[in-house]
Amino acid sequence: MSQAPALVWFRNDLRLEDNPALHAARACGAPVVALYVLDENLSYAPGAASRWWLHHSLKSLSEALEKAGASLVLRRGESAESVKSVIAETGASHVFWNRRYEGPLVDTDKALKAELHEQGVDVATFNGALLREPWEVKTKTGGAYSVFTPFWKALRNLGPARDPLPKIRKIKGADAISSDHLDDWGLLPYAPNWAKEFDGVWKPGEKGAQEQLKRFLTHIIEDYADQRDRPDFESTSRLSPHLAFGEISPVQIWRAIHTGMAAGAIGPNNGEKFLSEIAWREFSYNILFNNLTLVSQPLRQNFKDFPWREDEPAFKAWTRGMTGFPIVDAGMRQLWRTGWMHNRVRMIVASFLLKDLLIDWRKGEAWFRDTLVDADIANNAASWQWVAGSGADAAPYFRIFNPVTQGEKFDPDGDYVRCYVPELADLPKKFIHAPWTAPVSALEKAGITLGKTYPIPIIDHSVARKRALRCYDAIKGG
Ligand SMILES: Cc1cc2nc3c(=O)[nH]c(=O)nc-3n(C[C@H](O)[C@H](O)[C@H](O)COP(=O)(O)OP(=O)(O)OC[C@H]3O[C@@H](n4cnc5c(N)ncnc54)[C@H](O)[C@@H]3O)c2cc1C
């Protein structure tokens, strides 16, 4: 009699190296069925830019599995039903998956696990996404951390729970069963193909993730601590989409950084600073795991009454990069063109939406979730709440970024603006972050007519700032 296969359910862990679920499945000796389910009715189904990434990442995973000896089975439908139906078709006796931490998904997983156990199917689940499980990093009294610095100290002391697992090179694949065709899922945009520039910027998949890590370690990390706030050149790792899809794990990154620091190839300042950013990701997951409504409700109760404004024209101007503030517009256009935005600029555009325009952070969160290739439920919601001042360890409510001085400080020559707002390219550096202050002659020389070729600012920042402070004052201490 042939051996019952083991099913590996891939989710946000699209890799063969350091994949605990895949490892365990192979170790049990049974032939392996590899499954990915596209569940479009799931809470937090991938947004449009993530669907582009997902297509390419699944293609890459499928090719890597094929090379190792197994096929990737693609199914579209309700997650638990699809898993059960593949178990029924293959007679799988074991199921392996890496855990997820978003509220509703945790419940779905738990219910499925219980049901399969009842049916006599063995289920084993693993941590494939975090350095430590959210319930492992606890305060002295056993509670969850709400402030980053002590959280980071505790996580640092614990380190990752395990060493990275080696790459799986050979898998005994189970007999073939039917699979959807990836191209039929329509994950890629067409008519119009708004993602045409993505191809030149990104290489989705595990191989792309490893190449990006290598590039970061050899060319970028040496200036990371000093330069990471500069959007005008490649100053950060750009590993975020690879992490969001689990093409690389934080455990692998932790190991790479520590190995580099031990060998003297990575300075301790840069290594530690970078690891602390990875720790922010862990912190976000901790917050999400302990606050299931992080995406929809402010963590601080007084923000429930915040007087957000409805202003569709202003929201539209923000999404299109047409606010008249060059650094904001450059960021929003970088997002549209590449599916990614530099962290400093994310903070600036978020502050502008929430504080200058007084538009609800949930609208910004949803726009980012749809347009970012690295859209990540935990990082995105926690970061929006951080900027709003309504989240854990949040930025103080009175920190309202001035888009002009932020631009001058972090894009001092205006190169970032020139790249993404080409209609301002010929404006001298001293006016690039505030074109409305340029004399008519300078505007004419640069071919700019404000209000025609580039917008007049949609709001007066100093007036908006005072208005935001009045709103925040009204809810303070609530
Ligand atoms: C309003 C707003 C929304 C955001 N939405 C997302 C999102 O949807 N997905 C996402 O991954 N990040 C999000 N971030 C956090 C951060 O901007 C990105 O992680 C970072 O810009 C990714 O670029 P990088 O990989 O080059 O970063 P690096 O500086 O190289 O950092 C390495 C990794 O650390 C993690 N990291 C870095 N900064 C943060 C942070 N502030 N919070 C949590 N994790 C962090 C990311 O996983 C990142 O890939 C958001 C930030 C803001 C202000």
mmCIF file with all atom_site columns, C-alpha atoms in Angstrom, residues 163-362:
data_model
loop_
_atom_site.group_PDB
_atom_site.id
_atom_site.type_symbol
_atom_site.label_atom_id
_atom_site.label_alt_id
_atom_site.label_comp_id
_atom_site.label_asym_id
_atom_site.label_entity_id
_atom_site.label_seq_id
_atom_site.pdbx_PDB_ins_code
_atom_site.Cartn_x
_atom_site.Cartn_y
_atom_site.Cartn_z
_atom_site.occupancy
_atom_site.B_iso_or_equiv
_atom_site.pdbx_formal_charge
_atom_site.auth_seq_id
_atom_site.auth_comp_id
_atom_site.auth_asym_id
_atom_site.auth_atom_id
_atom_site.pdbx_PDB_model_num
ATOM 1   C CA . ASP A 1 163 ? 18.669  28.562 14.087  1.00 0.00 ? 163 ASP A CA 1
ATOM 2   C CA . PRO A 1 164 ? 17.736  28.974 10.410  1.00 0.00 ? 164 PRO A CA 1
ATOM 3   C CA . LEU A 1 165 ? 16.870  25.685 8.716   1.00 0.00 ? 165 LEU A CA 1
ATOM 4   C CA . PRO A 1 166 ? 18.826  24.662 5.610   1.00 0.00 ? 166 PRO A CA 1
ATOM 5   C CA . LYS A 1 167 ? 17.386  24.936 2.128   1.00 0.00 ? 167 LYS A CA 1
ATOM 6   C CA . ILE A 1 168 ? 15.375  21.941 0.976   1.00 0.00 ? 168 ILE A CA 1
ATOM 7   C CA . ARG A 1 169 ? 16.892  20.666 -2.228  1.00 0.00 ? 169 ARG A CA 1
ATOM 8   C CA . LYS A 1 170 ? 15.086  17.345 -2.706  1.00 0.00 ? 170 LYS A CA 1
ATOM 9   C CA . ILE A 1 171 ? 11.484  16.521 -1.936  1.00 0.00 ? 171 ILE A CA 1
ATOM 10  C CA . LYS A 1 172 ? 9.580   13.322 -2.591  1.00 0.00 ? 172 LYS A CA 1
ATOM 11  C CA . GLY A 1 173 ? 6.520   14.717 -4.385  1.00 0.00 ? 173 GLY A CA 1
ATOM 12  C CA . ALA A 1 174 ? 3.116   13.032 -4.044  1.00 0.00 ? 174 ALA A CA 1
ATOM 13  C CA . ASP A 1 175 ? 1.076   11.884 -7.057  1.00 0.00 ? 175 ASP A CA 1
ATOM 14  C CA . ALA A 1 176 ? -0.218  14.810 -9.105  1.00 0.00 ? 176 ALA A CA 1
ATOM 15  C CA . ILE A 1 177 ? -3.694  16.182 -8.477  1.00 0.00 ? 177 ILE A CA 1
ATOM 16  C CA . SER A 1 178 ? -5.528  18.904 -10.353 1.00 0.00 ? 178 SER A CA 1
ATOM 17  C CA . SER A 1 179 ? -4.354  22.457 -9.914  1.00 0.00 ? 179 SER A CA 1
ATOM 18  C CA . ASP A 1 180 ? -5.550  25.838 -11.129 1.00 0.00 ? 180 ASP A CA 1
ATOM 19  C CA . HIS A 1 181 ? -3.372  27.651 -13.636 1.00 0.00 ? 181 HIS A CA 1
ATOM 20  C CA . LEU A 1 182 ? -1.711  30.673 -12.085 1.00 0.00 ? 182 LEU A CA 1
ATOM 21  C CA . ASP A 1 183 ? -2.380  32.808 -15.181 1.00 0.00 ? 183 ASP A CA 1
ATOM 22  C CA . ASP A 1 184 ? -6.116  32.123 -14.850 1.00 0.00 ? 184 ASP A CA 1
ATOM 23  C CA . TRP A 1 185 ? -6.190  33.780 -11.428 1.00 0.00 ? 185 TRP A CA 1
ATOM 24  C CA . GLY A 1 186 ? -5.858  37.212 -13.034 1.00 0.00 ? 186 GLY A CA 1
ATOM 25  C CA . LEU A 1 187 ? -3.518  38.528 -10.362 1.00 0.00 ? 187 LEU A CA 1
ATOM 26  C CA . LEU A 1 188 ? -1.686  40.773 -12.810 1.00 0.00 ? 188 LEU A CA 1
ATOM 27  C CA . PRO A 1 189 ? -3.244  44.088 -13.844 1.00 0.00 ? 189 PRO A CA 1
ATOM 28  C CA . TYR A 1 190 ? -4.118  44.686 -17.459 1.00 0.00 ? 190 TYR A CA 1
ATOM 29  C CA . ALA A 1 191 ? -5.909  47.428 -19.387 1.00 0.00 ? 191 ALA A CA 1
ATOM 30  C CA . PRO A 1 192 ? -4.338  49.454 -17.888 1.00 0.00 ? 192 PRO A CA 1
ATOM 31  C CA . ASN A 1 193 ? -1.228  47.682 -16.684 1.00 0.00 ? 193 ASN A CA 1
ATOM 32  C CA . TRP A 1 194 ? -0.370  50.152 -13.934 1.00 0.00 ? 194 TRP A CA 1
ATOM 33  C CA . ALA A 1 195 ? 2.407   47.851 -12.696 1.00 0.00 ? 195 ALA A CA 1
ATOM 34  C CA . LYS A 1 196 ? 4.637   48.094 -15.752 1.00 0.00 ? 196 LYS A CA 1
ATOM 35  C CA . GLU A 1 197 ? 7.430   49.821 -13.837 1.00 0.00 ? 197 GLU A CA 1
ATOM 36  C CA . PHE A 1 198 ? 7.379   47.207 -11.065 1.00 0.00 ? 198 PHE A CA 1
ATOM 37  C CA . ASP A 1 199 ? 9.289   44.719 -13.239 1.00 0.00 ? 199 ASP A CA 1
ATOM 38  C CA . GLY A 1 200 ? 12.349  46.934 -13.433 1.00 0.00 ? 200 GLY A CA 1
ATOM 39  C CA . VAL A 1 201 ? 12.375  47.569 -9.681  1.00 0.00 ? 201 VAL A CA 1
ATOM 40  C CA . TRP A 1 202 ? 11.591  44.224 -8.054  1.00 0.00 ? 202 TRP A CA 1
ATOM 41  C CA . LYS A 1 203 ? 12.504  40.573 -8.281  1.00 0.00 ? 203 LYS A CA 1
ATOM 42  C CA . PRO A 1 204 ? 9.827   38.694 -6.316  1.00 0.00 ? 204 PRO A CA 1
ATOM 43  C CA . GLY A 1 205 ? 10.637  35.212 -5.052  1.00 0.00 ? 205 GLY A CA 1
ATOM 44  C CA . GLU A 1 206 ? 13.109  33.565 -2.708  1.00 0.00 ? 206 GLU A CA 1
ATOM 45  C CA . LYS A 1 207 ? 16.038  34.018 -5.083  1.00 0.00 ? 207 LYS A CA 1
ATOM 46  C CA . GLY A 1 208 ? 15.242  37.726 -5.409  1.00 0.00 ? 208 GLY A CA 1
ATOM 47  C CA . ALA A 1 209 ? 15.052  38.023 -1.613  1.00 0.00 ? 209 ALA A CA 1
ATOM 48  C CA . GLN A 1 210 ? 18.484  36.446 -1.167  1.00 0.00 ? 210 GLN A CA 1
ATOM 49  C CA . GLU A 1 211 ? 19.972  38.660 -3.860  1.00 0.00 ? 211 GLU A CA 1
ATOM 50  C CA . GLN A 1 212 ? 18.471  41.756 -2.228  1.00 0.00 ? 212 GLN A CA 1
ATOM 51  C CA . LEU A 1 213 ? 19.857  40.732 1.176   1.00 0.00 ? 213 LEU A CA 1
ATOM 52  C CA . LYS A 1 214 ? 23.287  40.266 -0.367  1.00 0.00 ? 214 LYS A CA 1
ATOM 53  C CA . ARG A 1 215 ? 23.101  43.633 -2.111  1.00 0.00 ? 215 ARG A CA 1
ATOM 54  C CA . PHE A 1 216 ? 22.104  45.298 1.150   1.00 0.00 ? 216 PHE A CA 1
ATOM 55  C CA . LEU A 1 217 ? 24.906  43.631 3.109   1.00 0.00 ? 217 LEU A CA 1
ATOM 56  C CA . THR A 1 218 ? 27.586  44.455 0.566   1.00 0.00 ? 218 THR A CA 1
ATOM 57  C CA . HIS A 1 219 ? 26.598  47.970 -0.521  1.00 0.00 ? 219 HIS A CA 1
ATOM 58  C CA . ILE A 1 220 ? 24.092  49.642 1.764   1.00 0.00 ? 220 ILE A CA 1
ATOM 59  C CA . ILE A 1 221 ? 24.351  48.556 5.386   1.00 0.00 ? 221 ILE A CA 1
ATOM 60  C CA . GLU A 1 222 ? 27.680  50.296 5.911   1.00 0.00 ? 222 GLU A CA 1
ATOM 61  C CA . ASP A 1 223 ? 25.852  53.656 6.025   1.00 0.00 ? 223 ASP A CA 1
ATOM 62  C CA . TYR A 1 224 ? 22.499  52.406 7.317   1.00 0.00 ? 224 TYR A CA 1
ATOM 63  C CA . ALA A 1 225 ? 22.494  54.046 10.766  1.00 0.00 ? 225 ALA A CA 1
ATOM 64  C CA . ASP A 1 226 ? 23.367  57.476 9.333   1.00 0.00 ? 226 ASP A CA 1
ATOM 65  C CA . GLN A 1 227 ? 21.580  57.422 6.009   1.00 0.00 ? 227 GLN A CA 1
ATOM 66  C CA . ARG A 1 228 ? 18.434  55.363 6.460   1.00 0.00 ? 228 ARG A CA 1
ATOM 67  C CA . ASP A 1 229 ? 16.261  58.493 6.544   1.00 0.00 ? 229 ASP A CA 1
ATOM 68  C CA . ARG A 1 230 ? 17.359  59.623 3.089   1.00 0.00 ? 230 ARG A CA 1
ATOM 69  C CA . PRO A 1 231 ? 14.856  58.789 0.339   1.00 0.00 ? 231 PRO A CA 1
ATOM 70  C CA . ASP A 1 232 ? 17.011  60.301 -2.423  1.00 0.00 ? 232 ASP A CA 1
ATOM 71  C CA . PHE A 1 233 ? 19.204  57.214 -2.714  1.00 0.00 ? 233 PHE A CA 1
ATOM 72  C CA . GLU A 1 234 ? 19.061  53.526 -1.852  1.00 0.00 ? 234 GLU A CA 1
ATOM 73  C CA . SER A 1 235 ? 19.594  53.807 1.887   1.00 0.00 ? 235 SER A CA 1
ATOM 74  C CA . THR A 1 236 ? 17.553  50.887 3.238   1.00 0.00 ? 236 THR A CA 1
ATOM 75  C CA . SER A 1 237 ? 17.293  47.153 2.569   1.00 0.00 ? 237 SER A CA 1
ATOM 76  C CA . ARG A 1 238 ? 14.048  47.095 0.528   1.00 0.00 ? 238 ARG A CA 1
ATOM 77  C CA . LEU A 1 239 ? 13.461  43.672 1.991   1.00 0.00 ? 239 LEU A CA 1
ATOM 78  C CA . SER A 1 240 ? 9.936   44.567 3.136   1.00 0.00 ? 240 SER A CA 1
ATOM 79  C CA . PRO A 1 241 ? 7.959   42.881 0.321   1.00 0.00 ? 241 PRO A CA 1
ATOM 80  C CA . HIS A 1 242 ? 10.160  39.787 0.589   1.00 0.00 ? 242 HIS A CA 1
ATOM 81  C CA . LEU A 1 243 ? 9.450   39.683 4.330   1.00 0.00 ? 243 LEU A CA 1
ATOM 82  C CA . ALA A 1 244 ? 5.739   40.317 3.813   1.00 0.00 ? 244 ALA A CA 1
ATOM 83  C CA . PHE A 1 245 ? 5.452   37.275 1.532   1.00 0.00 ? 245 PHE A CA 1
ATOM 84  C CA . GLY A 1 246 ? 7.817   35.188 3.630   1.00 0.00 ? 246 GLY A CA 1
ATOM 85  C CA . GLU A 1 247 ? 10.366  34.782 0.858   1.00 0.00 ? 247 GLU A CA 1
ATOM 86  C CA . ILE A 1 248 ? 12.930  35.369 3.562   1.00 0.00 ? 248 ILE A CA 1
ATOM 87  C CA . SER A 1 249 ? 12.508  34.974 7.324   1.00 0.00 ? 249 SER A CA 1
ATOM 88  C CA . PRO A 1 250 ? 13.598  37.327 10.105  1.00 0.00 ? 250 PRO A CA 1
ATOM 89  C CA . VAL A 1 251 ? 15.561  34.397 11.543  1.00 0.00 ? 251 VAL A CA 1
ATOM 90  C CA . GLN A 1 252 ? 17.673  34.260 8.369   1.00 0.00 ? 252 GLN A CA 1
ATOM 91  C CA . ILE A 1 253 ? 18.188  38.025 8.511   1.00 0.00 ? 253 ILE A CA 1
ATOM 92  C CA . TRP A 1 254 ? 19.112  37.929 12.200  1.00 0.00 ? 254 TRP A CA 1
ATOM 93  C CA . ARG A 1 255 ? 21.699  35.248 11.480  1.00 0.00 ? 255 ARG A CA 1
ATOM 94  C CA . ALA A 1 256 ? 23.151  37.108 8.473   1.00 0.00 ? 256 ALA A CA 1
ATOM 95  C CA . ILE A 1 257 ? 23.569  40.322 10.482  1.00 0.00 ? 257 ILE A CA 1
ATOM 96  C CA . HIS A 1 258 ? 25.130  38.576 13.475  1.00 0.00 ? 258 HIS A CA 1
ATOM 97  C CA . THR A 1 259 ? 27.503  36.621 11.252  1.00 0.00 ? 259 THR A CA 1
ATOM 98  C CA . GLY A 1 260 ? 28.519  39.876 9.536   1.00 0.00 ? 260 GLY A CA 1
ATOM 99  C CA . MET A 1 261 ? 29.016  41.676 12.848  1.00 0.00 ? 261 MET A CA 1
ATOM 100 C CA . ALA A 1 262 ? 31.071  38.786 14.294  1.00 0.00 ? 262 ALA A CA 1
ATOM 101 C CA . ALA A 1 263 ? 33.308  38.794 11.208  1.00 0.00 ? 263 ALA A CA 1
ATOM 102 C CA . GLY A 1 264 ? 33.763  42.579 11.442  1.00 0.00 ? 264 GLY A CA 1
ATOM 103 C CA . ALA A 1 265 ? 32.111  43.084 8.040   1.00 0.00 ? 265 ALA A CA 1
ATOM 104 C CA . ILE A 1 266 ? 29.142  44.949 9.573   1.00 0.00 ? 266 ILE A CA 1
ATOM 105 C CA . GLY A 1 267 ? 29.762  47.732 12.071  1.00 0.00 ? 267 GLY A CA 1
ATOM 106 C CA . PRO A 1 268 ? 27.881  47.236 15.355  1.00 0.00 ? 268 PRO A CA 1
ATOM 107 C CA . ASN A 1 269 ? 26.036  50.566 14.975  1.00 0.00 ? 269 ASN A CA 1
ATOM 108 C CA . ASN A 1 270 ? 24.664  49.652 11.588  1.00 0.00 ? 270 ASN A CA 1
ATOM 109 C CA . GLY A 1 271 ? 23.931  46.028 12.500  1.00 0.00 ? 271 GLY A CA 1
ATOM 110 C CA . GLU A 1 272 ? 22.126  46.970 15.698  1.00 0.00 ? 272 GLU A CA 1
ATOM 111 C CA . LYS A 1 273 ? 20.134  49.742 14.054  1.00 0.00 ? 273 LYS A CA 1
ATOM 112 C CA . PHE A 1 274 ? 18.988  47.404 11.312  1.00 0.00 ? 274 PHE A CA 1
ATOM 113 C CA . LEU A 1 275 ? 18.049  44.659 13.791  1.00 0.00 ? 275 LEU A CA 1
ATOM 114 C CA . SER A 1 276 ? 16.033  47.184 15.757  1.00 0.00 ? 276 SER A CA 1
ATOM 115 C CA . GLU A 1 277 ? 13.956  47.833 12.624  1.00 0.00 ? 277 GLU A CA 1
ATOM 116 C CA . ILE A 1 278 ? 13.345  44.114 12.277  1.00 0.00 ? 278 ILE A CA 1
ATOM 117 C CA . ALA A 1 279 ? 12.282  44.299 15.922  1.00 0.00 ? 279 ALA A CA 1
ATOM 118 C CA . TRP A 1 280 ? 9.726   47.014 15.033  1.00 0.00 ? 280 TRP A CA 1
ATOM 119 C CA . ARG A 1 281 ? 8.150   44.438 12.759  1.00 0.00 ? 281 ARG A CA 1
ATOM 120 C CA . GLU A 1 282 ? 8.019   41.969 15.670  1.00 0.00 ? 282 GLU A CA 1
ATOM 121 C CA . PHE A 1 283 ? 6.555   44.703 17.868  1.00 0.00 ? 283 PHE A CA 1
ATOM 122 C CA . SER A 1 284 ? 3.810   45.381 15.290  1.00 0.00 ? 284 SER A CA 1
ATOM 123 C CA . TYR A 1 285 ? 2.916   41.679 15.252  1.00 0.00 ? 285 TYR A CA 1
ATOM 124 C CA . ASN A 1 286 ? 2.827   41.689 19.030  1.00 0.00 ? 286 ASN A CA 1
ATOM 125 C CA . ILE A 1 287 ? 0.442   44.635 19.015  1.00 0.00 ? 287 ILE A CA 1
ATOM 126 C CA . LEU A 1 288 ? -1.755  43.038 16.348  1.00 0.00 ? 288 LEU A CA 1
ATOM 127 C CA . PHE A 1 289 ? -1.867  39.688 18.105  1.00 0.00 ? 289 PHE A CA 1
ATOM 128 C CA . ASN A 1 290 ? -2.934  41.356 21.345  1.00 0.00 ? 290 ASN A CA 1
ATOM 129 C CA . ASN A 1 291 ? -5.351  43.824 19.696  1.00 0.00 ? 291 ASN A CA 1
ATOM 130 C CA . LEU A 1 292 ? -7.464  42.037 17.139  1.00 0.00 ? 292 LEU A CA 1
ATOM 131 C CA . THR A 1 293 ? -9.145  45.248 15.960  1.00 0.00 ? 293 THR A CA 1
ATOM 132 C CA . LEU A 1 294 ? -5.890  47.112 15.288  1.00 0.00 ? 294 LEU A CA 1
ATOM 133 C CA . VAL A 1 295 ? -6.874  47.674 11.639  1.00 0.00 ? 295 VAL A CA 1
ATOM 134 C CA . SER A 1 296 ? -10.266 49.161 12.409  1.00 0.00 ? 296 SER A CA 1
ATOM 135 C CA . GLN A 1 297 ? -10.193 50.730 15.895  1.00 0.00 ? 297 GLN A CA 1
ATOM 136 C CA . PRO A 1 298 ? -7.823  53.202 17.585  1.00 0.00 ? 298 PRO A CA 1
ATOM 137 C CA . LEU A 1 299 ? -5.910  51.634 20.466  1.00 0.00 ? 299 LEU A CA 1
ATOM 138 C CA . ARG A 1 300 ? -6.317  54.771 22.562  1.00 0.00 ? 300 ARG A CA 1
ATOM 139 C CA . GLN A 1 301 ? -9.950  55.158 23.508  1.00 0.00 ? 301 GLN A CA 1
ATOM 140 C CA . ASN A 1 302 ? -9.959  58.976 23.379  1.00 0.00 ? 302 ASN A CA 1
ATOM 141 C CA . PHE A 1 303 ? -9.310  58.789 19.621  1.00 0.00 ? 303 PHE A CA 1
ATOM 142 C CA . LYS A 1 304 ? -12.740 57.200 19.114  1.00 0.00 ? 304 LYS A CA 1
ATOM 143 C CA . ASP A 1 305 ? -14.170 60.729 19.202  1.00 0.00 ? 305 ASP A CA 1
ATOM 144 C CA . PHE A 1 306 ? -11.560 62.375 17.001  1.00 0.00 ? 306 PHE A CA 1
ATOM 145 C CA . PRO A 1 307 ? -13.291 64.749 14.532  1.00 0.00 ? 307 PRO A CA 1
ATOM 146 C CA . TRP A 1 308 ? -11.957 63.311 11.274  1.00 0.00 ? 308 TRP A CA 1
ATOM 147 C CA . ARG A 1 309 ? -13.129 65.169 8.165   1.00 0.00 ? 309 ARG A CA 1
ATOM 148 C CA . GLU A 1 310 ? -14.753 63.825 5.028   1.00 0.00 ? 310 GLU A CA 1
ATOM 149 C CA . ASP A 1 311 ? -12.933 65.473 2.122   1.00 0.00 ? 311 ASP A CA 1
ATOM 150 C CA . GLU A 1 312 ? -12.942 63.390 -1.059  1.00 0.00 ? 312 GLU A CA 1
ATOM 151 C CA . PRO A 1 313 ? -11.223 65.981 -3.303  1.00 0.00 ? 313 PRO A CA 1
ATOM 152 C CA . ALA A 1 314 ? -8.350  66.339 -0.806  1.00 0.00 ? 314 ALA A CA 1
ATOM 153 C CA . PHE A 1 315 ? -8.076  62.556 -0.372  1.00 0.00 ? 315 PHE A CA 1
ATOM 154 C CA . LYS A 1 316 ? -7.981  62.122 -4.137  1.00 0.00 ? 316 LYS A CA 1
ATOM 155 C CA . ALA A 1 317 ? -5.275  64.791 -4.469  1.00 0.00 ? 317 ALA A CA 1
ATOM 156 C CA . TRP A 1 318 ? -3.251  62.928 -1.828  1.00 0.00 ? 318 TRP A CA 1
ATOM 157 C CA . THR A 1 319 ? -3.607  59.519 -3.520  1.00 0.00 ? 319 THR A CA 1
ATOM 158 C CA . ARG A 1 320 ? -2.567  60.991 -6.888  1.00 0.00 ? 320 ARG A CA 1
ATOM 159 C CA . GLY A 1 321 ? 0.394   62.978 -5.607  1.00 0.00 ? 321 GLY A CA 1
ATOM 160 C CA . MET A 1 322 ? -1.238  66.310 -6.495  1.00 0.00 ? 322 MET A CA 1
ATOM 161 C CA . THR A 1 323 ? -1.294  68.141 -3.154  1.00 0.00 ? 323 THR A CA 1
ATOM 162 C CA . GLY A 1 324 ? 1.125   70.883 -4.197  1.00 0.00 ? 324 GLY A CA 1
ATOM 163 C CA . PHE A 1 325 ? 3.661   69.792 -1.532  1.00 0.00 ? 325 PHE A CA 1
ATOM 164 C CA . PRO A 1 326 ? 6.544   68.266 -3.509  1.00 0.00 ? 326 PRO A CA 1
ATOM 165 C CA . ILE A 1 327 ? 7.816   65.766 -0.897  1.00 0.00 ? 327 ILE A CA 1
ATOM 166 C CA . VAL A 1 328 ? 4.276   64.472 -0.300  1.00 0.00 ? 328 VAL A CA 1
ATOM 167 C CA . ASP A 1 329 ? 3.574   64.232 -4.020  1.00 0.00 ? 329 ASP A CA 1
ATOM 168 C CA . ALA A 1 330 ? 6.909   62.523 -4.718  1.00 0.00 ? 330 ALA A CA 1
ATOM 169 C CA . GLY A 1 331 ? 6.149   59.889 -2.055  1.00 0.00 ? 331 GLY A CA 1
ATOM 170 C CA . MET A 1 332 ? 2.641   59.195 -3.303  1.00 0.00 ? 332 MET A CA 1
ATOM 171 C CA . ARG A 1 333 ? 3.893   58.915 -6.876  1.00 0.00 ? 333 ARG A CA 1
ATOM 172 C CA . GLN A 1 334 ? 6.759   56.643 -5.845  1.00 0.00 ? 334 GLN A CA 1
ATOM 173 C CA . LEU A 1 335 ? 4.099   54.449 -4.257  1.00 0.00 ? 335 LEU A CA 1
ATOM 174 C CA . TRP A 1 336 ? 1.995   54.442 -7.411  1.00 0.00 ? 336 TRP A CA 1
ATOM 175 C CA . ARG A 1 337 ? 4.899   53.828 -9.768  1.00 0.00 ? 337 ARG A CA 1
ATOM 176 C CA . THR A 1 338 ? 6.853   51.249 -7.764  1.00 0.00 ? 338 THR A CA 1
ATOM 177 C CA . GLY A 1 339 ? 4.462   49.865 -5.120  1.00 0.00 ? 339 GLY A CA 1
ATOM 178 C CA . TRP A 1 340 ? 6.808   51.022 -2.367  1.00 0.00 ? 340 TRP A CA 1
ATOM 179 C CA . MET A 1 341 ? 7.717   54.189 -0.506  1.00 0.00 ? 341 MET A CA 1
ATOM 180 C CA . HIS A 1 342 ? 10.668  55.109 1.665   1.00 0.00 ? 342 HIS A CA 1
ATOM 181 C CA . ASN A 1 343 ? 9.908   54.940 5.421   1.00 0.00 ? 343 ASN A CA 1
ATOM 182 C CA . ARG A 1 344 ? 10.663  58.611 6.145   1.00 0.00 ? 344 ARG A CA 1
ATOM 183 C CA . VAL A 1 345 ? 8.354   59.676 3.333   1.00 0.00 ? 345 VAL A CA 1
ATOM 184 C CA . ARG A 1 346 ? 5.641   57.261 4.548   1.00 0.00 ? 346 ARG A CA 1
ATOM 185 C CA . MET A 1 347 ? 5.731   59.164 7.834   1.00 0.00 ? 347 MET A CA 1
ATOM 186 C CA . ILE A 1 348 ? 5.553   62.531 6.042   1.00 0.00 ? 348 ILE A CA 1
ATOM 187 C CA . VAL A 1 349 ? 2.638   61.606 3.757   1.00 0.00 ? 349 VAL A CA 1
ATOM 188 C CA . ALA A 1 350 ? 0.774   59.946 6.637   1.00 0.00 ? 350 ALA A CA 1
ATOM 189 C CA . SER A 1 351 ? 1.246   63.010 8.856   1.00 0.00 ? 351 SER A CA 1
ATOM 190 C CA . PHE A 1 352 ? -0.003  65.206 5.997   1.00 0.00 ? 352 PHE A CA 1
ATOM 191 C CA . LEU A 1 353 ? -3.151  63.128 5.499   1.00 0.00 ? 353 LEU A CA 1
ATOM 192 C CA . LEU A 1 354 ? -3.965  62.828 9.200   1.00 0.00 ? 354 LEU A CA 1
ATOM 193 C CA . LYS A 1 355 ? -2.882  66.189 10.551  1.00 0.00 ? 355 LYS A CA 1
ATOM 194 C CA . ASP A 1 356 ? -2.938  68.682 7.678   1.00 0.00 ? 356 ASP A CA 1
ATOM 195 C CA . LEU A 1 357 ? -6.041  67.242 6.039   1.00 0.00 ? 357 LEU A CA 1
ATOM 196 C CA . LEU A 1 358 ? -7.611  65.649 9.154   1.00 0.00 ? 358 LEU A CA 1
ATOM 197 C CA . ILE A 1 359 ? -8.602  62.587 7.119   1.00 0.00 ? 359 ILE A CA 1
ATOM 198 C CA . ASP A 1 360 ? -9.147  59.359 9.054   1.00 0.00 ? 360 ASP A CA 1
ATOM 199 C CA . TRP A 1 361 ? -6.064  57.116 9.345   1.00 0.00 ? 361 TRP A CA 1
ATOM 200 C CA . ARG A 1 362 ? -8.219  54.144 8.267   1.00 0.00 ? 362 ARG A CA 1
#
